[in-house]
Coordinates of C-alpha atoms in Angstrom, one line a residue:
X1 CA 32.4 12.2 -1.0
X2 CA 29.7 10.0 -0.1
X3 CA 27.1 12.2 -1.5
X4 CA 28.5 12.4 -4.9
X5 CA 28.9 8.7 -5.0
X6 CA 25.3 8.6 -4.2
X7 CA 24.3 11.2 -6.8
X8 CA 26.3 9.3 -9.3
X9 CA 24.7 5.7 -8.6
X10 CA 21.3 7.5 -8.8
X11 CA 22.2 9.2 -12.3
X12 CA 23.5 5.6 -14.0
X13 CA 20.2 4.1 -12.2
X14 CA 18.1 6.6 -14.2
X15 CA 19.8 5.8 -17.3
X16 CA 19.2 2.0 -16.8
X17 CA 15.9 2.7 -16.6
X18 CA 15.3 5.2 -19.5
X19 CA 17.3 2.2 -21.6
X20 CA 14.8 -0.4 -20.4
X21 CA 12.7 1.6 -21.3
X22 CA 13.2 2.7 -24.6
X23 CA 13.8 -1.3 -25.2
X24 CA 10.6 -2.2 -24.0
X25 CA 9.2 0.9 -26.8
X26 CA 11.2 -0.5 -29.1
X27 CA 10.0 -4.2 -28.9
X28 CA 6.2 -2.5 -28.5
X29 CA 6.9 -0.8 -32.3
X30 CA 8.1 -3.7 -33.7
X31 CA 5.3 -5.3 -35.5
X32 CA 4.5 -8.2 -38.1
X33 CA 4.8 -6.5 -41.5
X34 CA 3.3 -9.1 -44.2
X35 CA 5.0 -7.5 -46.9
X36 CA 8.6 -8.2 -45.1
X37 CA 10.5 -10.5 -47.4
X38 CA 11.7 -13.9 -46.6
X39 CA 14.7 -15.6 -47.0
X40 CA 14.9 -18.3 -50.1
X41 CA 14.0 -21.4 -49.8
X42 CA 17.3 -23.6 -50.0
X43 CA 19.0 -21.4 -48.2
X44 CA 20.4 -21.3 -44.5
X45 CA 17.7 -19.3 -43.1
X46 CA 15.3 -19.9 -45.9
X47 CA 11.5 -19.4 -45.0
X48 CA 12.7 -16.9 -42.1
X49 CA 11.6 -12.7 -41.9
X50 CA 14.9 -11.3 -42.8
X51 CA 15.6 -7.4 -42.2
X52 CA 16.4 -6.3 -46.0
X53 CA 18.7 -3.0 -46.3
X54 CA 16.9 -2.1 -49.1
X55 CA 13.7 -3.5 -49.4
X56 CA 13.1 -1.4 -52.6
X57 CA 15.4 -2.8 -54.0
X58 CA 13.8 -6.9 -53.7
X59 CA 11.3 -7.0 -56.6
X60 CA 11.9 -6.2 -60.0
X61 CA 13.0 -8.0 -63.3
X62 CA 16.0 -10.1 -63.1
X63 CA 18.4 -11.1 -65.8
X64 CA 18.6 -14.8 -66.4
X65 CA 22.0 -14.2 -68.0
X66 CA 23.7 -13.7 -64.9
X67 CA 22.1 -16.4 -62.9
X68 CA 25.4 -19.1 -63.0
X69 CA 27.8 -16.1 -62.3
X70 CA 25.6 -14.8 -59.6
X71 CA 24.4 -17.8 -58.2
X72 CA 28.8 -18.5 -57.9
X73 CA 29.0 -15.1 -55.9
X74 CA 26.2 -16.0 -53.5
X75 CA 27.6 -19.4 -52.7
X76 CA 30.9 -17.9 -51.8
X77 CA 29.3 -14.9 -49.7
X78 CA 27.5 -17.8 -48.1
X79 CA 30.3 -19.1 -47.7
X80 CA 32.1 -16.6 -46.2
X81 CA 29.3 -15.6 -44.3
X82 CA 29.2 -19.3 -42.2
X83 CA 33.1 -18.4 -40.2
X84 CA 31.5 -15.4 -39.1
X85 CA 31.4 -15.9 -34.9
X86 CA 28.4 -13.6 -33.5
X87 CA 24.9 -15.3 -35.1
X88 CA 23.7 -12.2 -35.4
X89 CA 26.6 -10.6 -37.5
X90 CA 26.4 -13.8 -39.4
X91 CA 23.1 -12.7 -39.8
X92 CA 23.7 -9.7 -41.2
X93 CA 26.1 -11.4 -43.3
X94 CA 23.4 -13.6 -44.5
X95 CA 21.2 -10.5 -45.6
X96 CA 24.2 -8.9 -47.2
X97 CA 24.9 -12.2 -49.7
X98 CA 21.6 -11.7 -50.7
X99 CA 21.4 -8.2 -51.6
X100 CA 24.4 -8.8 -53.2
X101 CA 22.8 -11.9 -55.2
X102 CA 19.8 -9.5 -55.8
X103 CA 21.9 -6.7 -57.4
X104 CA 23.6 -9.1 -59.3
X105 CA 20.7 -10.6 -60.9
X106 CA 19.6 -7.0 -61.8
X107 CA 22.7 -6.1 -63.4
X108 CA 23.2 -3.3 -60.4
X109 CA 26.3 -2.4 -58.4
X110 CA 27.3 -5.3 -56.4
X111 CA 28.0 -3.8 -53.2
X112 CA 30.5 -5.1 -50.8
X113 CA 30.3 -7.6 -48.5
X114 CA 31.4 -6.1 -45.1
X115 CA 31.3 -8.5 -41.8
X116 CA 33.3 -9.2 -39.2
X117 CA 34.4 -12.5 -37.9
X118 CA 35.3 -12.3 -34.1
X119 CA 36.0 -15.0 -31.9
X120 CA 34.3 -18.5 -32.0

């Protein structure tokens, strides 16, 4: 018994370390990308690097005509966005609104804006 108790605290040791591991590879790959987009200025985390789903998707022509409806749909996203509990779902929450506002202006799909609120 006390062997394969042994065997088993070696094997989830391992695995700890192949997960620190792979973190520390992760963090290593992660790099400064100038052409990452930034959030709006104006905006809760305007000036930052924000992770775009679709970075694609961020230039192209936008259609002034929508601007007051769409500009009304990213306020309440925002909105929505600012009772969600866990900063970085609210963060994804953030990036979401703005795709959302992007699409929007571009007369696209709007796609849905999925988040979860957990506990404050």
């Amino acid at each position: 018994m006390d062997e394969t108790y042994r065997l088993k605290a070696l094997d989830q040791l391992a695995a700890m370390r192949m997960l620190v591991k792979a973190m520390l590879l992760l963090r290593f790959l992660r790099k400064y990308d100038p052409n990452q987009p930034r959030a709006p200025a104006g905006q809760p985390d305007g000036g930052r690097w924000v992770n775009w789903a679709r970075p694609s998707k961020v230039a192209g022509p936008y259609n002034e005509a929508n601007r007051a409806k769409c500009e009304t749909l990213y306020e309440q996203d925002t909105f929505q966005c600012s009772f969600v509990a866990s900063a970085r779902s609210r963060q994804a929450c953030f990036e979401q609104a703005m795709v959302r506002h992007t699409d929007c202006m571009k007369g696209l799909p709007i796609p849905g804006l999925i988040y979860y609120l957990g506990q404050r």
